[in-house]
GROMACS .gro file of C-alpha atoms in nm:
model
  337
    1MET     CA    1 -11.001   4.608  -7.530
    2THR     CA    2 -10.650   4.537  -7.448
    3VAL     CA    3 -10.562   4.214  -7.252
    4ARG     CA    4 -10.251   4.254  -7.024
    5PRO     CA    5 -10.024   3.957  -6.990
    6THR     CA    6 -10.073   3.771  -6.653
    7GLN     CA    7  -9.775   3.799  -6.424
    8PRO     CA    8  -9.652   3.458  -6.283
    9ALA     CA    9  -9.703   3.425  -5.919
   10PRO     CA   10  -9.389   3.507  -5.708
   11VAL     CA   11  -9.216   3.213  -5.577
   12ALA     CA   12  -9.136   3.196  -5.224
   13ALA     CA   13  -8.771   3.184  -5.120
   14PRO     CA   14  -8.706   2.859  -4.918
   15THR     CA   15  -8.686   2.934  -4.586
   16PRO     CA   16  -8.339   2.841  -4.434
   17PRO     CA   17  -8.367   2.541  -4.162
   18ASP     CA   18  -8.428   2.619  -3.817
   19PRO     CA   19  -8.067   2.659  -3.652
   20ALA     CA   20  -8.001   2.399  -3.385
   21PRO     CA   21  -8.080   2.507  -2.993
   22PRO     CA   22  -7.777   2.575  -2.830
   23GLU     CA   23  -7.630   2.316  -2.602
   24ARG     CA   24  -7.749   2.369  -2.248
   25ALA     CA   25  -7.474   2.403  -1.959
   26ASP     CA   26  -7.588   2.072  -1.816
   27ARG     CA   27  -7.565   1.880  -2.122
   28PRO     CA   28  -7.201   1.848  -2.206
   29GLY     CA   29  -7.103   1.682  -2.554
   30PRO     CA   30  -6.931   1.348  -2.590
   31GLY     CA   31  -6.605   1.475  -2.511
   32ALA     CA   32  -6.654   1.739  -2.237
   33PRO     CA   33  -6.626   1.481  -1.921
   34ARG     CA   34  -6.272   1.421  -2.033
   35THR     CA   35  -6.153   1.744  -2.093
   36ARG     CA   36  -6.309   1.843  -1.731
   37TRP     CA   37  -6.112   1.587  -1.566
   38ARG     CA   38  -5.770   1.646  -1.749
   39ARG     CA   39  -5.840   2.006  -1.618
   40ARG     CA   40  -5.871   1.891  -1.293
   41LEU     CA   41  -5.589   1.668  -1.288
   42THR     CA   42  -5.361   1.980  -1.455
   43ARG     CA   43  -5.486   2.188  -1.143
   44LEU     CA   44  -5.427   1.898  -0.884
   45ASP     CA   45  -5.090   1.864  -1.039
   46GLU     CA   46  -5.006   2.243  -1.033
   47LYS     CA   47  -5.101   2.244  -0.662
   48GLY     CA   48  -4.972   1.901  -0.518
   49ALA     CA   49  -4.656   1.871  -0.725
   50PRO     CA   50  -4.442   2.103  -0.514
   51TYR     CA   51  -4.520   1.915  -0.188
   52ALA     CA   52  -4.470   1.581  -0.329
   53TYR     CA   53  -4.144   1.696  -0.423
   54VAL     CA   54  -4.060   1.800  -0.078
   55SER     CA   55  -4.242   1.533   0.118
   56PRO     CA   56  -3.981   1.261   0.095
   57PHE     CA   57  -3.776   1.488   0.352
   58PHE     CA   58  -4.063   1.516   0.577
   59LEU     CA   59  -4.127   1.158   0.563
   60LEU     CA   60  -3.786   1.058   0.671
   61PHE     CA   61  -3.775   1.362   0.922
   62GLY     CA   62  -4.119   1.223   1.060
   63VAL     CA   63  -3.968   0.858   1.098
   64VAL     CA   64  -3.635   0.931   1.216
   65GLY     CA   65  -3.655   1.252   1.378
   66LEU     CA   66  -4.003   1.344   1.521
   67PHE     CA   67  -4.121   0.991   1.604
   68PRO     CA   68  -3.834   0.921   1.860
   69LEU     CA   69  -3.852   1.295   1.983
   70LEU     CA   70  -4.205   1.210   2.071
   71TYR     CA   71  -4.167   0.872   2.168
   72THR     CA   72  -3.901   0.992   2.436
   73ALA     CA   73  -4.116   1.257   2.567
   74TRP     CA   74  -4.369   0.948   2.632
   75VAL     CA   75  -4.093   0.734   2.805
   76SER     CA   76  -3.982   1.014   3.004
   77LEU     CA   77  -4.335   1.034   3.167
   78HIS     CA   78  -4.331   0.688   3.290
   79ASP     CA   79  -4.118   0.459   3.513
   80TRP     CA   80  -3.954   0.286   3.253
   81ASN     CA   81  -3.658   0.037   3.238
   82LEU     CA   82  -3.473  -0.174   3.031
   83ILE     CA   83  -3.606  -0.527   3.192
   84GLY     CA   84  -3.945  -0.437   3.260
   85GLY     CA   85  -4.048  -0.209   3.002
   86GLN     CA   86  -4.307   0.046   3.041
   87GLY     CA   87  -4.412   0.105   3.382
   88ASP     CA   88  -4.643   0.351   3.596
   89PHE     CA   89  -4.741   0.669   3.492
   90THR     CA   90  -4.517   0.911   3.677
   91GLY     CA   91  -4.582   1.252   3.545
   92LEU     CA   92  -4.293   1.514   3.588
   93GLU     CA   93  -4.148   1.303   3.874
   94ASN     CA   94  -3.851   1.207   3.623
   95TYR     CA   95  -3.766   1.569   3.542
   96ARG     CA   96  -3.767   1.661   3.925
   97ASP     CA   97  -3.541   1.370   4.033
   98VAL     CA   98  -3.313   1.460   3.750
   99LEU     CA   99  -3.316   1.839   3.861
  100ALA     CA  100  -3.239   1.719   4.211
  101GLN     CA  101  -2.928   1.536   4.116
  102PRO     CA  102  -2.602   1.703   4.168
  103TYR     CA  103  -2.416   1.510   3.886
  104PHE     CA  104  -2.688   1.657   3.616
  105TRP     CA  105  -2.578   2.021   3.705
  106ASN     CA  106  -2.215   1.898   3.694
  107ALA     CA  107  -2.273   1.763   3.331
  108LEU     CA  108  -2.443   2.075   3.252
  109ARG     CA  109  -2.147   2.302   3.358
  110ASN     CA  110  -1.916   2.066   3.197
  111THR     CA  111  -2.105   2.057   2.866
  112VAL     CA  112  -2.127   2.470   2.846
  113SER     CA  113  -1.789   2.498   2.933
  114ILE     CA  114  -1.643   2.246   2.664
  115PHE     CA  115  -1.857   2.405   2.417
  116LEU     CA  116  -1.746   2.767   2.485
  117LEU     CA  117  -1.399   2.645   2.480
  118SER     CA  118  -1.402   2.484   2.136
  119SER     CA  119  -1.717   2.670   1.937
  120VAL     CA  120  -1.560   3.033   1.984
  121PRO     CA  121  -1.190   2.963   1.855
  122GLN     CA  122  -1.333   2.721   1.613
  123VAL     CA  123  -1.525   3.010   1.397
  124VAL     CA  124  -1.260   3.228   1.462
  125LEU     CA  125  -1.000   2.975   1.339
  126ALA     CA  126  -1.232   2.861   1.054
  127LEU     CA  127  -1.236   3.226   0.911
  128LEU     CA  128  -0.871   3.301   0.907
  129ILE     CA  129  -0.827   2.959   0.745
  130ALA     CA  130  -1.087   3.032   0.493
  131ALA     CA  131  -0.921   3.378   0.411
  132ALA     CA  132  -0.580   3.214   0.376
  133LEU     CA  133  -0.714   2.977   0.127
  134ASP     CA  134  -0.906   3.234  -0.056
  135SER     CA  135  -0.593   3.401  -0.120
  136LYS     CA  136  -0.340   3.325  -0.409
  137LEU     CA  137  -0.170   3.035  -0.290
  138ARG     CA  138   0.049   2.784  -0.476
  139ALA     CA  139  -0.143   2.432  -0.504
  140ARG     CA  140  -0.471   2.599  -0.339
  141THR     CA  141  -0.659   2.280  -0.424
  142PHE     CA  142  -0.414   2.072  -0.246
  143TRP     CA  143  -0.432   2.296   0.074
  144ARG     CA  144  -0.831   2.319   0.063
  145MET     CA  145  -0.836   1.914   0.040
  146GLY     CA  146  -0.592   1.874   0.333
  147VAL     CA  147  -0.784   2.085   0.580
  148LEU     CA  148  -1.061   1.807   0.530
  149VAL     CA  149  -0.869   1.541   0.628
  150PRO     CA  150  -0.925   1.542   1.019
  151TYR     CA  151  -1.263   1.549   0.955
  152VAL     CA  152  -1.258   1.248   0.736
  153LEU     CA  153  -1.093   1.080   1.020
  154ALA     CA  154  -1.311   0.866   1.271
  155PRO     CA  155  -1.364   1.036   1.591
  156VAL     CA  156  -1.271   0.728   1.794
  157ALA     CA  157  -0.939   0.755   1.640
  158VAL     CA  158  -0.878   1.115   1.713
  159ALA     CA  159  -0.973   1.076   2.079
  160LEU     CA  160  -0.727   0.803   2.104
  161VAL     CA  161  -0.457   0.949   1.980
  162PHE     CA  162  -0.500   1.276   2.143
  163SER     CA  163  -0.567   1.137   2.481
  164ASP     CA  164  -0.221   1.007   2.473
  165LEU     CA  165  -0.076   1.342   2.362
  166PHE     CA  166  -0.257   1.483   2.668
  167GLY     CA  167  -0.093   1.204   2.868
  168ASP     CA  168  -0.024   1.337   3.232
  169ARG     CA  169   0.344   1.180   3.281
  170PHE     CA  170   0.430   1.080   2.879
  171GLY     CA  171   0.225   1.292   2.706
  172LEU     CA  172   0.374   1.475   2.421
  173PHE     CA  173   0.219   1.820   2.531
  174ASN     CA  174   0.384   1.805   2.882
  175HIS     CA  175   0.703   1.697   2.745
  176VAL     CA  176   0.735   2.023   2.508
  177LEU     CA  177   0.571   2.240   2.812
  178GLY     CA  178   0.852   2.079   3.049
  179THR     CA  179   1.129   2.174   2.812
  180LEU     CA  180   0.997   2.538   2.810
  181GLY     CA  181   0.984   2.553   3.227
  182VAL     CA  182   0.626   2.491   3.242
  183PRO     CA  183   0.512   2.247   3.527
  184GLU     CA  184   0.349   1.938   3.459
  185ILE     CA  185  -0.012   1.955   3.381
  186ARG     CA  186  -0.257   1.711   3.495
  187TRP     CA  187  -0.471   1.669   3.213
  188HIS     CA  188  -0.675   1.399   3.343
  189GLN     CA  189  -0.704   1.519   3.664
  190ASP     CA  190  -0.809   1.880   3.676
  191THR     CA  191  -1.137   2.005   3.519
  192LEU     CA  192  -0.975   2.333   3.306
  193PRO     CA  193  -0.728   2.143   3.151
  194SER     CA  194  -0.964   1.832   3.070
  195HIS     CA  195  -1.204   2.070   2.908
  196LEU     CA  196  -0.931   2.246   2.717
  197ALA     CA  197  -0.796   1.901   2.583
  198ILE     CA  198  -1.111   1.774   2.462
  199ALA     CA  199  -1.213   2.114   2.298
  200THR     CA  200  -0.867   2.065   2.118
  201MET     CA  201  -1.017   1.756   1.982
  202VAL     CA  202  -1.295   1.898   1.892
  203ASN     CA  203  -1.158   2.184   1.717
  204PHE     CA  204  -0.885   1.979   1.543
  205ARG     CA  205  -1.190   1.778   1.374
  206TRP     CA  206  -1.450   2.071   1.295
  207THR     CA  207  -1.209   2.364   1.234
  208GLY     CA  208  -1.142   2.259   0.842
  209TYR     CA  209  -1.494   2.148   0.788
  210ASN     CA  210  -1.634   2.496   0.881
  211ALA     CA  211  -1.336   2.662   0.708
  212LEU     CA  212  -1.446   2.506   0.349
  213ILE     CA  213  -1.790   2.673   0.424
  214PHE     CA  214  -1.674   3.003   0.476
  215LEU     CA  215  -1.448   2.936   0.174
  216ALA     CA  216  -1.736   2.875  -0.024
  217ALA     CA  217  -1.911   3.186   0.092
  218MET     CA  218  -1.598   3.382   0.009
  219GLN     CA  219  -1.596   3.265  -0.346
  220ALA     CA  220  -1.953   3.434  -0.405
  221ILE     CA  221  -1.847   3.784  -0.292
  222PRO     CA  222  -1.786   4.031  -0.589
  223ARG     CA  223  -1.404   4.064  -0.639
  224ASP     CA  224  -1.489   4.458  -0.738
  225TYR     CA  225  -1.520   4.522  -0.358
  226TYR     CA  226  -1.151   4.410  -0.301
  227ASP     CA  227  -1.018   4.551  -0.607
  228ALA     CA  228  -1.168   4.902  -0.502
  229ALA     CA  229  -1.021   4.856  -0.128
  230LEU     CA  230  -0.686   4.775  -0.264
  231VAL     CA  231  -0.686   5.087  -0.483
  232ASP     CA  232  -0.790   5.304  -0.162
  233GLY     CA  233  -0.480   5.113   0.002
  234ALA     CA  234  -0.639   4.894   0.251
  235SER     CA  235  -0.424   4.608   0.413
  236ARG     CA  236  -0.538   4.245   0.394
  237LEU     CA  237  -0.669   4.262   0.782
  238ARG     CA  238  -0.891   4.567   0.693
  239THR     CA  239  -1.059   4.394   0.391
  240LEU     CA  240  -1.108   4.078   0.573
  241TRP     CA  241  -1.282   4.290   0.865
  242SER     CA  242  -1.461   4.531   0.676
  243ILE     CA  243  -1.565   4.359   0.352
  244THR     CA  244  -1.540   3.945   0.394
  245ILE     CA  245  -1.691   3.958   0.734
  246PRO     CA  246  -1.985   4.178   0.689
  247GLN     CA  247  -2.076   3.990   0.336
  248LEU     CA  248  -2.038   3.633   0.525
  249ARG     CA  249  -2.286   3.712   0.801
  250PRO     CA  250  -2.577   3.473   0.714
  251THR     CA  251  -2.270   3.192   0.666
  252VAL     CA  252  -2.150   3.307   0.987
  253ILE     CA  253  -2.477   3.258   1.159
  254PHE     CA  254  -2.544   2.906   1.001
  255VAL     CA  255  -2.169   2.815   1.123
  256VAL     CA  256  -2.248   2.946   1.474
  257VAL     CA  257  -2.576   2.771   1.514
  258THR     CA  258  -2.459   2.411   1.369
  259SER     CA  259  -2.180   2.454   1.589
  260THR     CA  260  -2.398   2.524   1.883
  261ILE     CA  261  -2.614   2.208   1.814
  262GLY     CA  262  -2.285   1.990   1.801
  263GLY     CA  263  -2.131   2.125   2.083
  264LEU     CA  264  -2.405   2.074   2.351
  265GLN     CA  265  -2.441   1.721   2.195
  266ILE     CA  266  -2.075   1.633   2.227
  267PHE     CA  267  -2.008   1.244   2.333
  268ASP     CA  268  -1.741   1.089   2.139
  269GLU     CA  269  -1.450   1.309   2.244
  270PRO     CA  270  -1.529   1.295   2.660
  271ARG     CA  271  -1.634   0.915   2.618
  272MET     CA  272  -1.304   0.831   2.471
  273PHE     CA  273  -1.058   1.044   2.661
  274ASP     CA  274  -0.964   0.786   2.911
  275GLN     CA  275  -1.030   0.415   2.930
  276TYR     CA  276  -1.320   0.407   3.154
  277GLY     CA  277  -1.560   0.645   2.946
  278LEU     CA  278  -1.730   0.774   3.249
  279GLY     CA  279  -1.624   1.139   3.249
  280GLY     CA  280  -1.319   1.136   3.489
  281PRO     CA  281  -1.272   0.992   3.839
  282ASP     CA  282  -1.480   1.294   3.982
  283LYS     CA  283  -1.719   1.367   3.673
  284GLN     CA  284  -1.443   1.644   3.587
  285TRP     CA  285  -1.561   1.629   3.199
  286GLN     CA  286  -1.876   1.433   3.211
  287THR     CA  287  -2.108   1.563   2.989
  288LEU     CA  288  -2.516   1.570   2.939
  289THR     CA  289  -2.494   1.297   2.678
  290ILE     CA  290  -2.220   1.057   2.879
  291TYR     CA  291  -2.458   1.142   3.214
  292LEU     CA  292  -2.753   1.053   2.966
  293TYR     CA  293  -2.595   0.712   2.845
  294GLN     CA  294  -2.495   0.616   3.205
  295LEU     CA  295  -2.864   0.649   3.317
  296GLY     CA  296  -3.000   0.482   3.056
  297TRP     CA  297  -2.758   0.172   2.985
  298THR     CA  298  -2.569   0.143   3.310
  299GLN     CA  299  -2.874   0.227   3.574
  300LYS     CA  300  -3.133   0.089   3.332
  301ASN     CA  301  -3.370   0.382   3.405
  302PHE     CA  302  -3.515   0.474   3.052
  303GLY     CA  303  -3.747   0.725   3.211
  304ARG     CA  304  -3.461   0.958   3.381
  305ALA     CA  305  -3.251   0.925   3.072
  306ALA     CA  306  -3.547   1.046   2.823
  307ALA     CA  307  -3.622   1.341   3.065
  308VAL     CA  308  -3.220   1.454   3.033
  309ALA     CA  309  -3.272   1.399   2.652
  310TRP     CA  310  -3.582   1.598   2.680
  311MET     CA  311  -3.410   1.882   2.889
  312LEU     CA  312  -3.120   1.860   2.641
  313PHE     CA  313  -3.320   1.939   2.367
  314LEU     CA  314  -3.474   2.236   2.570
  315ILE     CA  315  -3.126   2.360   2.626
  316ILE     CA  316  -3.029   2.352   2.255
  317VAL     CA  317  -3.378   2.533   2.149
  318VAL     CA  318  -3.291   2.798   2.420
  319PHE     CA  319  -2.940   2.866   2.292
  320ALA     CA  320  -3.061   2.881   1.923
  321LEU     CA  321  -3.312   3.118   2.048
  322VAL     CA  322  -3.069   3.353   2.167
  323ASN     CA  323  -2.832   3.312   1.862
  324PHE     CA  324  -3.146   3.407   1.658
  325LEU     CA  325  -3.264   3.715   1.871
  326LEU     CA  326  -2.899   3.827   1.866
  327THR     CA  327  -2.877   3.791   1.472
  328GLN     CA  328  -3.184   3.976   1.441
  329ARG     CA  329  -3.070   4.266   1.648
  330ILE     CA  330  -2.733   4.287   1.458
  331SER     CA  331  -2.936   4.292   1.153
  332SER     CA  332  -3.186   4.548   1.237
  333LYS     CA  333  -2.862   4.801   1.357
  334GLU     CA  334  -2.705   4.708   1.001
  335GLY     CA  335  -3.026   4.806   0.834
  336LYS     CA  336  -3.015   5.124   0.995
  337ARG     CA  337  -2.679   5.229   0.925
   0.00000   0.00000   0.00000
C-alpha cells in the first residue's frame, strides 16, 4: 500500500484593504473652501475690474455734470430767487414766461448767428492750416507751436484787445478800411458788424487748436496714398480734396460737434466786447448765456435762469442730433459708393 505525501494546505492570499470611499461632493477637503473663495474672487475681479477702471470718470461726471443738470431742472420748476431761495412749485410756468419774452428770441438769433459766422470759417481755416503744417516746411515745430499761442491766451485779454481793434472811431480796422475808401463801420452799434467782430475773436482763439487736431489726424494717413497721387500728377489741392478730407471724416465730425457745443455756449467774447457787458445798447450781440446771466444775477430770478439753461441744453442736443443724422447719411452714401 503506497502512502501518498500530504500536500500542504493552500495559504489564502492576503486580501487587499478596502479602497477608501470616494469623498462626497458636499464634503470638501480641508483646502476646498479657500480654493472656492479664490475662484470667486478671480471671477469677480475679471468681471468688475473694467468697471472699476472707468468708474472715476462716471463718479466725477455725476458730481460735476449730472447732478448740476438735474438740480437745474428742479430749480426751473420752482419760483426760486437769490434771497428767498426755493419758493412755490410752478411747473412749466418759468418756461412759458421765458418763451414769451422777446429778449429770449433775440438772444437765440444772436447766438445762432455768431455760431455760424465763427464755426464754419473756423473749420475751413483749421483744415487749410493743418494741411500747410503737414507739408515740408522749415522749422515745422516752431510753426506748430505758434498756432497754439492764441489758445493759451486768456479769453478776457483777447476780448479786450479785439474790442479796441474794432473801435467805432479810433479802431485799427476802421483806420485800415478808411485808407481803402471803405466808410466807417459801427462795430458796436450795428448787429451784423458786431457779430463779425465777435466771431473774429472766436476764430482767433480756436482755429489753431482745431488745426492741431486735424494735423494729428493727418499724420495717421498712409503716405502711400499721396505718393500714388503725385505719380498720377495730382496737385496739392486735389490730394487735399480727394485724399485728406475723406480720411479725416471722423475727425471733422468731432471738431464740428465740439465747435457746435462751444459756439452755442459762447460767453466771454460778447461779455467783454464793451465796458457794460450787457450785449450792446439794443442787445445787438446778447447771447443766450448773457441773457441767462442777467436773469440769474441781475434780476435775481433763478427759476427763469434755470429754464433758459435747460432750453439751451435742449437746443445743443438738437444741433448734435442734426449733425449725427447728417453724418450717418454721408457715411451711408460713401458705403454705397
